[in-house]
Amino acid sequence: MAEKPENITAYIASSAPDVQTILQNVRRTIHDAVPGAGERISYEIPAITLDGKVLMYFSGWQKHISVYPVPEGDEALERDLAPYRAGKGTLRFPLSKPIPYDLIGRAATRFVELRRAG
């Protein structure tokens, strides 16, 4: 991407066509899991906000989609997230495999729970 995107729609539009569909689905999945969420570009990638504060980020790369940061979860969520952990704070979903949108939605829901608890 040569220019900084002004919004998430522009960010997604700058991706390869097959990745655009996946990023739109990630965006929709997070919004479905976080009613009333907002969005903006932060650090030149999509950021989903809640009450004006960034809740989570997502981004598209040549071979994977990333979601940041990784929420703390219960044992079942931790087990399900484990295969996708890439470093301490990143979930990486390879484009060569089906994207687990339900898991991304569960992570988003967990972010909301953590935000409201604390």
PDB file of C-alpha atoms in Angstrom:
ATOM      1  CA  MET A   1       0.000   0.000   0.000  1.00  0.00           C
ATOM      2  CA  ALA A   2       1.661   3.211  -1.180  1.00  0.00           C
ATOM      3  CA  GLU A   3      -0.675   5.690   0.496  1.00  0.00           C
ATOM      4  CA  LYS A   4      -1.955   5.660   4.039  1.00  0.00           C
ATOM      5  CA  PRO A   5      -5.571   4.498   4.033  1.00  0.00           C
ATOM      6  CA  GLU A   6      -8.151   7.032   5.195  1.00  0.00           C
ATOM      7  CA  ASN A   7     -10.599   4.404   6.441  1.00  0.00           C
ATOM      8  CA  ILE A   8     -11.106   0.662   6.677  1.00  0.00           C
ATOM      9  CA  THR A   9     -12.980   0.498   3.377  1.00  0.00           C
ATOM     10  CA  ALA A  10      -9.957   2.055   1.605  1.00  0.00           C
ATOM     11  CA  TYR A  11      -7.599  -0.306   3.458  1.00  0.00           C
ATOM     12  CA  ILE A  12      -9.566  -3.349   2.321  1.00  0.00           C
ATOM     13  CA  ALA A  13      -9.897  -2.036  -1.246  1.00  0.00           C
ATOM     14  CA  SER A  14      -6.097  -1.789  -1.486  1.00  0.00           C
ATOM     15  CA  SER A  15      -5.742  -5.551  -0.861  1.00  0.00           C
ATOM     16  CA  ALA A  16      -5.748  -8.341  -3.422  1.00  0.00           C
ATOM     17  CA  PRO A  17      -9.304  -9.247  -4.484  1.00  0.00           C
ATOM     18  CA  ASP A  18      -9.314 -12.632  -2.712  1.00  0.00           C
ATOM     19  CA  VAL A  19      -7.992 -11.037   0.474  1.00  0.00           C
ATOM     20  CA  GLN A  20     -10.598  -8.268   0.263  1.00  0.00           C
ATOM     21  CA  THR A  21     -13.369 -10.803   0.761  1.00  0.00           C
ATOM     22  CA  ILE A  22     -11.642 -12.310   3.779  1.00  0.00           C
ATOM     23  CA  LEU A  23     -10.983  -8.897   5.339  1.00  0.00           C
ATOM     24  CA  GLN A  24     -14.625  -7.908   4.805  1.00  0.00           C
ATOM     25  CA  ASN A  25     -15.673 -11.123   6.544  1.00  0.00           C
ATOM     26  CA  VAL A  26     -13.278 -10.465   9.448  1.00  0.00           C
ATOM     27  CA  ARG A  27     -14.671  -6.923   9.749  1.00  0.00           C
ATOM     28  CA  ARG A  28     -18.266  -8.188   9.703  1.00  0.00           C
ATOM     29  CA  THR A  29     -17.479 -10.969  12.194  1.00  0.00           C
ATOM     30  CA  ILE A  30     -16.014  -8.518  14.697  1.00  0.00           C
ATOM     31  CA  HIS A  31     -18.893  -6.067  14.297  1.00  0.00           C
ATOM     32  CA  ASP A  32     -21.391  -8.912  14.785  1.00  0.00           C
ATOM     33  CA  ALA A  33     -19.574  -9.915  17.990  1.00  0.00           C
ATOM     34  CA  VAL A  34     -19.277  -6.330  19.261  1.00  0.00           C
ATOM     35  CA  PRO A  35     -22.585  -4.490  18.828  1.00  0.00           C
ATOM     36  CA  GLY A  36     -22.077  -0.751  18.661  1.00  0.00           C
ATOM     37  CA  ALA A  37     -18.395  -1.029  17.744  1.00  0.00           C
ATOM     38  CA  GLY A  38     -16.761   1.753  15.811  1.00  0.00           C
ATOM     39  CA  GLU A  39     -13.773   1.645  13.571  1.00  0.00           C
ATOM     40  CA  ARG A  40     -10.852   3.712  12.399  1.00  0.00           C
ATOM     41  CA  ILE A  41      -7.366   3.380  10.996  1.00  0.00           C
ATOM     42  CA  SER A  42      -4.646   3.287  13.638  1.00  0.00           C
ATOM     43  CA  TYR A  43      -1.002   2.451  12.943  1.00  0.00           C
ATOM     44  CA  GLU A  44      -2.087   2.296   9.277  1.00  0.00           C
ATOM     45  CA  ILE A  45      -4.258  -0.802   9.854  1.00  0.00           C
ATOM     46  CA  PRO A  46      -7.940  -1.331  10.736  1.00  0.00           C
ATOM     47  CA  ALA A  47      -8.832  -0.829  14.378  1.00  0.00           C
ATOM     48  CA  ILE A  48     -12.162  -1.770  15.914  1.00  0.00           C
ATOM     49  CA  THR A  49     -13.180   0.549  18.726  1.00  0.00           C
ATOM     50  CA  LEU A  50     -15.555   0.369  21.646  1.00  0.00           C
ATOM     51  CA  ASP A  51     -16.555   3.508  23.513  1.00  0.00           C
ATOM     52  CA  GLY A  52     -13.944   5.423  21.501  1.00  0.00           C
ATOM     53  CA  LYS A  53     -11.027   3.212  22.547  1.00  0.00           C
ATOM     54  CA  VAL A  54      -9.303   0.627  20.364  1.00  0.00           C
ATOM     55  CA  LEU A  55     -10.480  -2.866  21.168  1.00  0.00           C
ATOM     56  CA  MET A  56      -8.577  -4.833  18.537  1.00  0.00           C
ATOM     57  CA  TYR A  57      -6.810  -4.559  15.197  1.00  0.00           C
ATOM     58  CA  PHE A  58      -6.764  -6.697  12.077  1.00  0.00           C
ATOM     59  CA  SER A  59      -4.656  -6.624   8.945  1.00  0.00           C
ATOM     60  CA  GLY A  60      -4.072  -8.440   5.702  1.00  0.00           C
ATOM     61  CA  TRP A  61      -0.714  -9.690   4.525  1.00  0.00           C
ATOM     62  CA  GLN A  62       0.518 -11.617   1.510  1.00  0.00           C
ATOM     63  CA  LYS A  63       0.068 -15.045   3.106  1.00  0.00           C
ATOM     64  CA  HIS A  64      -2.022 -14.465   6.238  1.00  0.00           C
ATOM     65  CA  ILE A  65      -4.512 -12.322   8.128  1.00  0.00           C
ATOM     66  CA  SER A  66      -3.515 -11.049  11.557  1.00  0.00           C
ATOM     67  CA  VAL A  67      -5.588 -10.048  14.573  1.00  0.00           C
ATOM     68  CA  TYR A  68      -4.010  -8.141  17.451  1.00  0.00           C
ATOM     69  CA  PRO A  69      -3.637  -8.343  20.418  1.00  0.00           C
ATOM     70  CA  VAL A  70      -4.458 -11.804  21.730  1.00  0.00           C
ATOM     71  CA  PRO A  71      -7.049 -11.690  24.522  1.00  0.00           C
ATOM     72  CA  GLU A  72      -6.642 -13.594  27.746  1.00  0.00           C
ATOM     73  CA  GLY A  73      -9.198 -16.346  27.727  1.00  0.00           C
ATOM     74  CA  ASP A  74     -10.507 -19.337  29.536  1.00  0.00           C
ATOM     75  CA  GLU A  75      -8.925 -22.730  28.974  1.00  0.00           C
ATOM     76  CA  ALA A  76     -11.088 -23.578  25.938  1.00  0.00           C
ATOM     77  CA  LEU A  77     -10.414 -20.259  24.193  1.00  0.00           C
ATOM     78  CA  GLU A  78      -6.686 -20.479  24.945  1.00  0.00           C
ATOM     79  CA  ARG A  79      -6.574 -23.995  23.475  1.00  0.00           C
ATOM     80  CA  ASP A  80      -8.427 -22.906  20.323  1.00  0.00           C
ATOM     81  CA  LEU A  81      -6.235 -19.825  19.828  1.00  0.00           C
ATOM     82  CA  ALA A  82      -2.939 -21.683  20.402  1.00  0.00           C
ATOM     83  CA  PRO A  83      -2.397 -22.905  16.809  1.00  0.00           C
ATOM     84  CA  TYR A  84      -2.729 -19.335  15.522  1.00  0.00           C
ATOM     85  CA  ARG A  85      -0.431 -17.568  17.983  1.00  0.00           C
ATOM     86  CA  ALA A  86       2.486 -15.824  16.314  1.00  0.00           C
ATOM     87  CA  GLY A  87       4.490 -14.096  18.967  1.00  0.00           C
ATOM     88  CA  LYS A  88       3.152 -12.826  22.230  1.00  0.00           C
ATOM     89  CA  GLY A  89       0.371 -10.596  20.959  1.00  0.00           C
ATOM     90  CA  THR A  90      -0.585 -11.730  17.462  1.00  0.00           C
ATOM     91  CA  LEU A  91      -2.972 -14.236  15.978  1.00  0.00           C
ATOM     92  CA  ARG A  92      -2.006 -15.255  12.440  1.00  0.00           C
ATOM     93  CA  PHE A  93      -4.480 -17.023  10.169  1.00  0.00           C
ATOM     94  CA  PRO A  94      -2.907 -18.471   6.996  1.00  0.00           C
ATOM     95  CA  LEU A  95      -4.730 -17.633   3.767  1.00  0.00           C
ATOM     96  CA  SER A  96      -4.015 -21.182   2.591  1.00  0.00           C
ATOM     97  CA  LYS A  97      -6.497 -22.561   5.150  1.00  0.00           C
ATOM     98  CA  PRO A  98     -10.115 -21.742   5.987  1.00  0.00           C
ATOM     99  CA  ILE A  99     -10.319 -18.664   8.212  1.00  0.00           C
ATOM    100  CA  PRO A 100     -11.957 -19.556  11.571  1.00  0.00           C
ATOM    101  CA  TYR A 101     -14.325 -16.579  11.676  1.00  0.00           C
ATOM    102  CA  ASP A 102     -16.155 -18.049  14.665  1.00  0.00           C
ATOM    103  CA  LEU A 103     -12.881 -18.039  16.622  1.00  0.00           C
ATOM    104  CA  ILE A 104     -12.227 -14.410  15.652  1.00  0.00           C
ATOM    105  CA  GLY A 105     -15.732 -13.607  16.886  1.00  0.00           C
ATOM    106  CA  ARG A 106     -15.062 -15.395  20.170  1.00  0.00           C
ATOM    107  CA  ALA A 107     -11.838 -13.407  20.607  1.00  0.00           C
ATOM    108  CA  ALA A 108     -13.725 -10.167  19.957  1.00  0.00           C
ATOM    109  CA  THR A 109     -16.385 -11.124  22.499  1.00  0.00           C
ATOM    110  CA  ARG A 110     -13.645 -11.868  25.020  1.00  0.00           C
ATOM    111  CA  PHE A 111     -12.115  -8.420  24.449  1.00  0.00           C
ATOM    112  CA  VAL A 112     -15.497  -6.865  25.301  1.00  0.00           C
ATOM    113  CA  GLU A 113     -15.779  -8.970  28.461  1.00  0.00           C
ATOM    114  CA  LEU A 114     -12.310  -7.915  29.560  1.00  0.00           C
ATOM    115  CA  ARG A 115     -12.996  -4.250  28.821  1.00  0.00           C
ATOM    116  CA  ARG A 116     -16.221  -4.277  30.821  1.00  0.00           C
ATOM    117  CA  ALA A 117     -14.630  -6.139  33.724  1.00  0.00           C
ATOM    118  CA  GLY A 118     -11.804  -3.866  34.100  1.00  0.00           C
TER     119      GLY A 118
END
